[in-house]
CSV table of C-alpha atoms in Angstrom, one decimal:
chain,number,residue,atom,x,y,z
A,1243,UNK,CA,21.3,12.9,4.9
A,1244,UNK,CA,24.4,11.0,3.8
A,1245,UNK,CA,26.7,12.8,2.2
A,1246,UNK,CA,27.0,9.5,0.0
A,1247,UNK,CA,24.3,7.9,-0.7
A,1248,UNK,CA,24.1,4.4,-0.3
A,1249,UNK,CA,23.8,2.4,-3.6
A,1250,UNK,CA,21.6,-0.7,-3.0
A,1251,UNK,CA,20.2,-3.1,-5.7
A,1252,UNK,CA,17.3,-1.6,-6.7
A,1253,UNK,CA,15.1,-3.7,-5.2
A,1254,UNK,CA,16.9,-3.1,-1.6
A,1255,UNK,CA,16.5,0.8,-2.4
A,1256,UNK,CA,12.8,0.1,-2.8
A,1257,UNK,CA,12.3,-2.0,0.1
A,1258,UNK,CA,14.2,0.1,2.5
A,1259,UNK,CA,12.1,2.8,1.2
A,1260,UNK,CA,8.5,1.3,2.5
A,1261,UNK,CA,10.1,0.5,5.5
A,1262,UNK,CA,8.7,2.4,8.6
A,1263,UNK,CA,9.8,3.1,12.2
A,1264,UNK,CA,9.0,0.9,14.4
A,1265,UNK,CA,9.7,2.9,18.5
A,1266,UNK,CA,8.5,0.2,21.2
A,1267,UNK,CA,5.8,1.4,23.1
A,1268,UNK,CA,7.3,0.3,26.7
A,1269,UNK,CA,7.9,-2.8,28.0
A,1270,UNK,CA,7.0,-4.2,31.4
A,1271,UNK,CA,8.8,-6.9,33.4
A,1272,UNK,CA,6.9,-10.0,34.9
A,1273,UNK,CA,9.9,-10.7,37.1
A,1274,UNK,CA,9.4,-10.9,41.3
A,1275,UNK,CA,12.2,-8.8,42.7
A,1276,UNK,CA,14.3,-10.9,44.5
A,1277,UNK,CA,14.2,-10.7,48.7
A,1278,UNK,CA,16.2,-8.1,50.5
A,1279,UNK,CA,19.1,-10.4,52.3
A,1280,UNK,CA,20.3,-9.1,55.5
A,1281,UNK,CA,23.8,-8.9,56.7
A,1282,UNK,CA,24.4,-11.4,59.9
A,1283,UNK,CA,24.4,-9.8,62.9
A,1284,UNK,CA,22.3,-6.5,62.2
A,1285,UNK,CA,19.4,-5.7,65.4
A,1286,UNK,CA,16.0,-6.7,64.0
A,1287,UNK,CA,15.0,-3.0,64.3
A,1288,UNK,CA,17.9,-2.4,62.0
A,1289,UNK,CA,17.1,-5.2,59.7
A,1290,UNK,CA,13.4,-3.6,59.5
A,1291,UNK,CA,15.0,-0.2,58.6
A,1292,UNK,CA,16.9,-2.2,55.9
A,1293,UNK,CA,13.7,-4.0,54.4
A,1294,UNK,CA,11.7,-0.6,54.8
A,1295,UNK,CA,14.4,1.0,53.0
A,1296,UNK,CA,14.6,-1.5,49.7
A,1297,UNK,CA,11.2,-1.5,49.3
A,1298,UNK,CA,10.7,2.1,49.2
A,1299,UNK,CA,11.9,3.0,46.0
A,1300,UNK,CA,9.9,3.6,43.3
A,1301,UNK,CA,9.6,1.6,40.0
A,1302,UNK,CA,10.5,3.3,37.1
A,1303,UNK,CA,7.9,3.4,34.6
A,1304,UNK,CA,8.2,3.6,30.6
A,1305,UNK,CA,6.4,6.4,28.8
A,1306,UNK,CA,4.4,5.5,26.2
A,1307,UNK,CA,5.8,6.3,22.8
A,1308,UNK,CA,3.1,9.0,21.5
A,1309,UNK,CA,1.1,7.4,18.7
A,1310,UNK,CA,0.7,9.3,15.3
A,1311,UNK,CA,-1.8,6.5,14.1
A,1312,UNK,CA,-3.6,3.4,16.1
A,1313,UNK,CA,-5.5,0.8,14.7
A,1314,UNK,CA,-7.2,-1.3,16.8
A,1315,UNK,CA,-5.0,-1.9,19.7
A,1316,UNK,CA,-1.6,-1.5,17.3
A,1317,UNK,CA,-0.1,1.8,16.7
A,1318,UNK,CA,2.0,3.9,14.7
A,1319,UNK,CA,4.3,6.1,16.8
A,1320,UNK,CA,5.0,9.9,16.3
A,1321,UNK,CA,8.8,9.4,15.7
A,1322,UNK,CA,7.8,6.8,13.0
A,1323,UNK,CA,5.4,9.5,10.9
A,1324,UNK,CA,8.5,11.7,11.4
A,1325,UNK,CA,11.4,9.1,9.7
A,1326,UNK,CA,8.3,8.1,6.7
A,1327,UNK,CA,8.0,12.0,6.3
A,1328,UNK,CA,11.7,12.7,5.9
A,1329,UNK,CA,12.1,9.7,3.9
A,1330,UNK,CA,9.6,11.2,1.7
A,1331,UNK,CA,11.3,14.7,1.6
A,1332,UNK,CA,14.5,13.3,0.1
A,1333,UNK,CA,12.7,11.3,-2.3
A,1334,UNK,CA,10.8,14.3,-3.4
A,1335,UNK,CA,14.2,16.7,-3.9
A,1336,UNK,CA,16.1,13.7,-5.7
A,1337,UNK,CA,13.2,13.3,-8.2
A,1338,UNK,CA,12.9,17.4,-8.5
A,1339,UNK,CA,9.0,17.0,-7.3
A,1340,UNK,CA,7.4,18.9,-4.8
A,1341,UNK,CA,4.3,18.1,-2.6
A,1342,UNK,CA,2.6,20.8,-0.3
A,1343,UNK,CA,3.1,19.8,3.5
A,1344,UNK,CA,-0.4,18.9,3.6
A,1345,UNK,CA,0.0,16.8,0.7
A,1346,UNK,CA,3.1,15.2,2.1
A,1347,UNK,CA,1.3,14.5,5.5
A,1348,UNK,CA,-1.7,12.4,3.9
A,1349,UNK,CA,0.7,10.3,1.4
A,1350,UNK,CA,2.6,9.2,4.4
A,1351,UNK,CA,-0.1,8.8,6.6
A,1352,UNK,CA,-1.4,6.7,4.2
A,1353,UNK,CA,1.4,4.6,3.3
A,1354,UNK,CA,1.6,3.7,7.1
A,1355,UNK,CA,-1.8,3.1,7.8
A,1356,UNK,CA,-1.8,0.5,4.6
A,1357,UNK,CA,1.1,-1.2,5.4
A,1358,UNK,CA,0.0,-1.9,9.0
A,1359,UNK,CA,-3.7,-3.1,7.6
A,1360,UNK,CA,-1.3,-5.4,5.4
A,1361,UNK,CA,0.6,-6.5,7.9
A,1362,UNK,CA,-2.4,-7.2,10.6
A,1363,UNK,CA,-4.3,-9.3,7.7
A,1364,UNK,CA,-0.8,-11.0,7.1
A,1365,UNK,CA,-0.3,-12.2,10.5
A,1366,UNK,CA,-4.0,-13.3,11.1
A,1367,UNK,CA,-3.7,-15.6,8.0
A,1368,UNK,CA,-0.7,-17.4,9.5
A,1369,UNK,CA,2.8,-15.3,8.3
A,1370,UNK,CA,5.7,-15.5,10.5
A,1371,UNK,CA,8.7,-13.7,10.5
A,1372,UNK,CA,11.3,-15.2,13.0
A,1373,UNK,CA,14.6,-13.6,13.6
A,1374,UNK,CA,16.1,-16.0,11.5
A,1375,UNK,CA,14.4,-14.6,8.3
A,1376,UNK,CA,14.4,-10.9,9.5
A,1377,UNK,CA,18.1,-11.6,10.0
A,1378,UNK,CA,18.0,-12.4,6.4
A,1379,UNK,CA,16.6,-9.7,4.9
A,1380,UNK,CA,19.2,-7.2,6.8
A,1381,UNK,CA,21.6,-9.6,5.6
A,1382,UNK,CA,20.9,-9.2,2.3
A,1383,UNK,CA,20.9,-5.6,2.0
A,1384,UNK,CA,24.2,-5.9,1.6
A,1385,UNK,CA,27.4,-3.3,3.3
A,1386,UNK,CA,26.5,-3.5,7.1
A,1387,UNK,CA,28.3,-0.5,7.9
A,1388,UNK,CA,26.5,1.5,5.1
A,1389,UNK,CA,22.9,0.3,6.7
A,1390,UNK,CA,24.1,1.2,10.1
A,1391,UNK,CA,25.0,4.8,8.8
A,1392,UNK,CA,21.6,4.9,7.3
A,1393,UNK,CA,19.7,3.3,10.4
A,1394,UNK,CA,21.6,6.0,12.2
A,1395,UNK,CA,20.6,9.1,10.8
A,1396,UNK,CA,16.9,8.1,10.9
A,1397,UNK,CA,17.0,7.5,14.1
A,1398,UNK,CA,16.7,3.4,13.9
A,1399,UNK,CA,17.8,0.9,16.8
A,1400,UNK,CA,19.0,-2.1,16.3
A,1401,UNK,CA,15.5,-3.1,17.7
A,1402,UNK,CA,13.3,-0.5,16.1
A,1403,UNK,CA,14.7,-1.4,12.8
A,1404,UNK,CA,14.2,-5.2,13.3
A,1405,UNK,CA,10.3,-4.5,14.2
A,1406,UNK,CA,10.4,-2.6,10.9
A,1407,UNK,CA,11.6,-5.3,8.2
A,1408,UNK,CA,9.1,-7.7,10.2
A,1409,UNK,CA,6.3,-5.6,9.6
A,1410,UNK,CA,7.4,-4.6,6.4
A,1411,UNK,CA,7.8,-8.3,5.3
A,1412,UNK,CA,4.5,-9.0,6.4
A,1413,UNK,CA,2.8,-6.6,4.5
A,1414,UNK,CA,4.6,-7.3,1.3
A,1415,UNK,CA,3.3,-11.4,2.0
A,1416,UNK,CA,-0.2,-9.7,2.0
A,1417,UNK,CA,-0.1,-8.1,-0.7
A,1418,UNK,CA,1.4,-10.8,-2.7
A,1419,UNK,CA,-1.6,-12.6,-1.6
A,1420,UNK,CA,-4.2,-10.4,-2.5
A,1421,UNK,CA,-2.3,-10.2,-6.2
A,1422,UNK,CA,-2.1,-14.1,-6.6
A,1423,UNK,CA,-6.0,-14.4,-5.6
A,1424,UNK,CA,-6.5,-12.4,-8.9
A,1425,UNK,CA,-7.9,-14.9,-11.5
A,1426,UNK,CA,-5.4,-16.0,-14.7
A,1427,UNK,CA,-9.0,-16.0,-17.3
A,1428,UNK,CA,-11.9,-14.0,-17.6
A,1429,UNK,CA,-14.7,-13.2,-19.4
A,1430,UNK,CA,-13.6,-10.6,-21.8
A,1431,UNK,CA,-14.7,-8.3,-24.6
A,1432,UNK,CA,-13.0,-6.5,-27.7
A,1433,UNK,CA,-14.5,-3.4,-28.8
A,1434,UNK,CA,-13.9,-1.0,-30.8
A,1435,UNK,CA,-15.1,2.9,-30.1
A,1436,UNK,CA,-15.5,6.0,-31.7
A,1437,UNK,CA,-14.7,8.8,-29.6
A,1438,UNK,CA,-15.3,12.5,-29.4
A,1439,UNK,CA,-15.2,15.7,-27.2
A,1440,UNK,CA,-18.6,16.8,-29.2
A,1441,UNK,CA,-21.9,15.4,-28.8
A,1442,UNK,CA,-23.4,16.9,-32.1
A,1443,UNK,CA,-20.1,14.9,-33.8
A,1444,UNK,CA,-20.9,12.3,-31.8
A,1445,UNK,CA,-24.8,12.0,-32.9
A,1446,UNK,CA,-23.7,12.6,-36.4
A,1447,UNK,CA,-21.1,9.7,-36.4
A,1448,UNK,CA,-23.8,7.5,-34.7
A,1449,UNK,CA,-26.0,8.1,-37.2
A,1450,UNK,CA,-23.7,7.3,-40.0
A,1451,UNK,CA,-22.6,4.0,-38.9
A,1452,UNK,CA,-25.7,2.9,-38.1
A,1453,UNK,CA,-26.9,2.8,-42.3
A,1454,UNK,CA,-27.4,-0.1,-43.8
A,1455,UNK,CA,-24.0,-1.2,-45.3
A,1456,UNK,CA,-22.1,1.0,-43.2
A,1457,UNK,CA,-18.3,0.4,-41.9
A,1458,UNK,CA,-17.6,1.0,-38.0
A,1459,UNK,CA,-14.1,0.4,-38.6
A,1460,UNK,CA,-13.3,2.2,-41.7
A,1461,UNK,CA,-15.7,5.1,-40.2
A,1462,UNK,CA,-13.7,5.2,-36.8
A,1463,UNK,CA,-10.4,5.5,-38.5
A,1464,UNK,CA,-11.6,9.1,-39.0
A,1465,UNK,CA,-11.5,9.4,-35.4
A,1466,UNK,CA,-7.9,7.4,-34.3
A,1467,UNK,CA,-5.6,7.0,-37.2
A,1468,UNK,CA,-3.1,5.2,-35.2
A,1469,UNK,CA,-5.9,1.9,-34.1
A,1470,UNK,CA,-8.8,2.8,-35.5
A,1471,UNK,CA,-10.7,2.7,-31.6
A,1472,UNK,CA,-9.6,-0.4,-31.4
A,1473,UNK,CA,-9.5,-1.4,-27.3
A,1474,UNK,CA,-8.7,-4.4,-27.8
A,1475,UNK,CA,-9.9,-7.3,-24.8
A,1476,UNK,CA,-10.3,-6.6,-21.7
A,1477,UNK,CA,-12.0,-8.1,-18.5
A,1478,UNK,CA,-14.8,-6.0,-16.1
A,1479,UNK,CA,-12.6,-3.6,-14.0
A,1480,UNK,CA,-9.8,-2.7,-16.6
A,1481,UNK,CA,-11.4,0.7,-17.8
A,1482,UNK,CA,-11.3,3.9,-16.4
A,1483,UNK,CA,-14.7,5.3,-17.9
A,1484,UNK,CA,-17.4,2.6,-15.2
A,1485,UNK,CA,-20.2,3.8,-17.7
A,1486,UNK,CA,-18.5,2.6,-20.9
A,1487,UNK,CA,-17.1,-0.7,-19.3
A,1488,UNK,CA,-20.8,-1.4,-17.8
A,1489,UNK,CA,-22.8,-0.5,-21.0
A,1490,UNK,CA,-20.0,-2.4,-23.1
A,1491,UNK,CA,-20.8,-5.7,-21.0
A,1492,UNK,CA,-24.2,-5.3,-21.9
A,1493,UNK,CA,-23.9,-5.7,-25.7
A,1494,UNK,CA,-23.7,-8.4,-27.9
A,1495,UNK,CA,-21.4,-9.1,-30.9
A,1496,UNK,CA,-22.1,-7.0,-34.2
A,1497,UNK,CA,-24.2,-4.1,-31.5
A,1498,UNK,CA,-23.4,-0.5,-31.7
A,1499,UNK,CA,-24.3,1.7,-28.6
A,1500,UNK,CA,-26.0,4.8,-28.3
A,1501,UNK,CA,-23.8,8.1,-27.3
A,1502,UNK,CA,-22.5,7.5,-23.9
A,1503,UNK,CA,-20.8,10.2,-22.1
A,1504,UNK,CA,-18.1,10.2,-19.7
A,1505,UNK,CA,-15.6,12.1,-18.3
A,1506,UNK,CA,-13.4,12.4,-21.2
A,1507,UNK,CA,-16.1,12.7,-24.0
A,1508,UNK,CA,-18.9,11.2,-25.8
A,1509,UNK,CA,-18.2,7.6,-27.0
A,1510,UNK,CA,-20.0,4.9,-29.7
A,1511,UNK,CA,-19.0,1.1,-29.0
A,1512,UNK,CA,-19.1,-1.7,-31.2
A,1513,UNK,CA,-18.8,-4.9,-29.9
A,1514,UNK,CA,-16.6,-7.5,-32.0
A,1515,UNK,CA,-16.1,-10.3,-30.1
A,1516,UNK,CA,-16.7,-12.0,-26.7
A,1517,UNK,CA,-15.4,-14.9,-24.5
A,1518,UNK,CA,-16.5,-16.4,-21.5
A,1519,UNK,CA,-12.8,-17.4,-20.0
A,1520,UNK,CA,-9.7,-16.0,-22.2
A,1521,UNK,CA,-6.4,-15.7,-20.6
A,1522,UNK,CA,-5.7,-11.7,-18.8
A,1523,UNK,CA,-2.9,-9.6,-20.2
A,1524,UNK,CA,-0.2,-8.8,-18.0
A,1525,UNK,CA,-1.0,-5.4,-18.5
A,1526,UNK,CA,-4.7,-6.5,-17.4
A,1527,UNK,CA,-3.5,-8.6,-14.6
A,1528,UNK,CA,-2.0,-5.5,-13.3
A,1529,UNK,CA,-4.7,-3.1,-13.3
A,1530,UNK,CA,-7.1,-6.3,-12.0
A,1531,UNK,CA,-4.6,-6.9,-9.2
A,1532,UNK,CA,-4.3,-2.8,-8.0
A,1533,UNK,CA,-8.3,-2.7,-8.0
A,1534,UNK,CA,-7.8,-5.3,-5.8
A,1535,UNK,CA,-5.1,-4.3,-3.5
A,1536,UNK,CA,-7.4,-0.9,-3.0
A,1537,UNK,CA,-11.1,-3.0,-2.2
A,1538,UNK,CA,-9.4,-4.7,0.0
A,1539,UNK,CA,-7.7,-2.0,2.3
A,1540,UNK,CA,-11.1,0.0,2.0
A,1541,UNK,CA,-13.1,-3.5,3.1
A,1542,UNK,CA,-10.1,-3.3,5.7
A,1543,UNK,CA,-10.4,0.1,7.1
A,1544,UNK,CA,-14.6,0.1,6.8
A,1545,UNK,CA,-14.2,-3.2,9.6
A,1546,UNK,CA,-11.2,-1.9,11.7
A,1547,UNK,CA,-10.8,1.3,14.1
A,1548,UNK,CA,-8.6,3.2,12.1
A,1549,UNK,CA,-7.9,6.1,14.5
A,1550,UNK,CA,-5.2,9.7,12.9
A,1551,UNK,CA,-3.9,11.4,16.2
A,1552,UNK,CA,-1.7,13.6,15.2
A,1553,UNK,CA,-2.8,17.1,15.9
């Protein structure tokens, strides 16, 4: 760890942060070796010997890089787990957290394994990355000698390092795909809910607000001083609870539910309002944008060979 800590933008610290080890898995060369040429003068039983004695010698061959993760026919080396995993370490003592080791190993297995899926989709839908723009990015990270040190002392190459922001890059194009692909409208509802931990309150309450004359909003105040149960709009896919969203898109305006439960209570809607194609919060957006991001890795992994090897 540096005994300084290098002070990037915060974007920079963020990027640098998702970026992974990238070890080559060997290269091979496609290059003839070039004939033997023999000195003047030398017997042809000597220039034999010669020949015999160049050609001999054996071809170095490249170990494979052992893979932590493969997918497909693209893998995730051991040394690259390792850098992601101490990456994560010093995150987790900055921020005063702690994650058992098994915990640790599955977060950072599954940051990789994402990233890659990311990057794969990017590159089949037409992203490049030349040197140009990966010379860029190291570019702007600003102090090179302060990105050497900290290339150094995870182990990065020049090379590994490069393969790294590329891959990175990729995956963030991806992603930034998936999120843009997320509609601007929707239909949406506003409801308004009366909530409780206990189903005899809950049936009472029901009962109550469903007499003739009776308020839904005055009576719900009882149960949320600060909005009353007011949810506000919100499109298909924004709430936690499925069975409240999915019974709430079945009402119409002015309907009261029965008691639905979920997993944090019993709950009475009432529908106020509804609109075929209003305009998505941010906040919305967001949530829309992360469900997502998450169907389409699992759509991802369900069609690819997503293979764990480490022991």
């Amino acid at each position: 760890m540096l005994s300084t800590p290098i002070h990037f933008p915060v974007s920079l610290r963020s990027f640098l942060a998702l970026v992974f080890l990238v070890i080559a898995a060997g290269c091979g060369s496609n290059s003839t070796p070039a004939a033997a040429t023999l000195a003047p003068g030398v017997p042809t039983q000597a220039k034999t010997a010669v020949v015999a004695a160049t050609t001999v010698a054996p071809t170095p061959t490249i170990t494979p890089e052992p893979q932590a993760v493969r997918i497909d026919q693209d893998g995730i080396t051991v040394a690259e787990y390792q850098a992601e995993l101490a990456q994560l370490q010093e995150a987790l003592q900055s921020l005063g957290k702690t994650l058992t080791p098994e915990e640790q190993r599955q977060q950072v297995l599954d940051n990789l394994t994402d990233t890659l899926l990311l990057a794969q989709g990017a590159f089949e839908n037409g992203f490049q990355a030349d040197d140009t723009a990966v010379q860029q990015a190291i570019d702007a990270l600003g102090d090179a000698k302060a990105v050497q040190d900290w290339m150094s002392q995870r182990g990065y190459t020049e090379a590994t390092f490069r393969g790294a922001l590329r891959r990175q890059m990729a995956a963030a194009w991806m992603r930034d795909k998936i999120a843009a692909e997320v509609p601007e409208t929707a239909e949406q509802i506003h409801i308004r809910q009366i909530l409780t931990t206990d189903p005899d309150i809950a049936n009472q309450a029901l009962e109550q607000v469903k007499l003739p004359g009776s308020n839904f909003a005055a009576y719900s105040y009882q149960y949320d001083l600060a909005t009353g149960g007011d949810l506000g709009w919100f499109p298909r896919g924004y709430l936690i609870q499925p069975e409240v969203e999915e019974a709430a898109f079945k009402m119409q305006p002015g309907e009261i539910s029965p008691v639905i439960h979920s997993s944090v209570g019993y709950h009475i809607l009432q529908m106020i309002s509804r609109e075929p194609a209003r305009l998505v919060s941010p906040d919305a957006r967001r949530v829309l944008q992360h469900k997502a991001l998450q169907d389409w890795l699992k759509t991802r992994k369900e069609g690819h060979k997503v293979e764990v090897l480490l022991p």
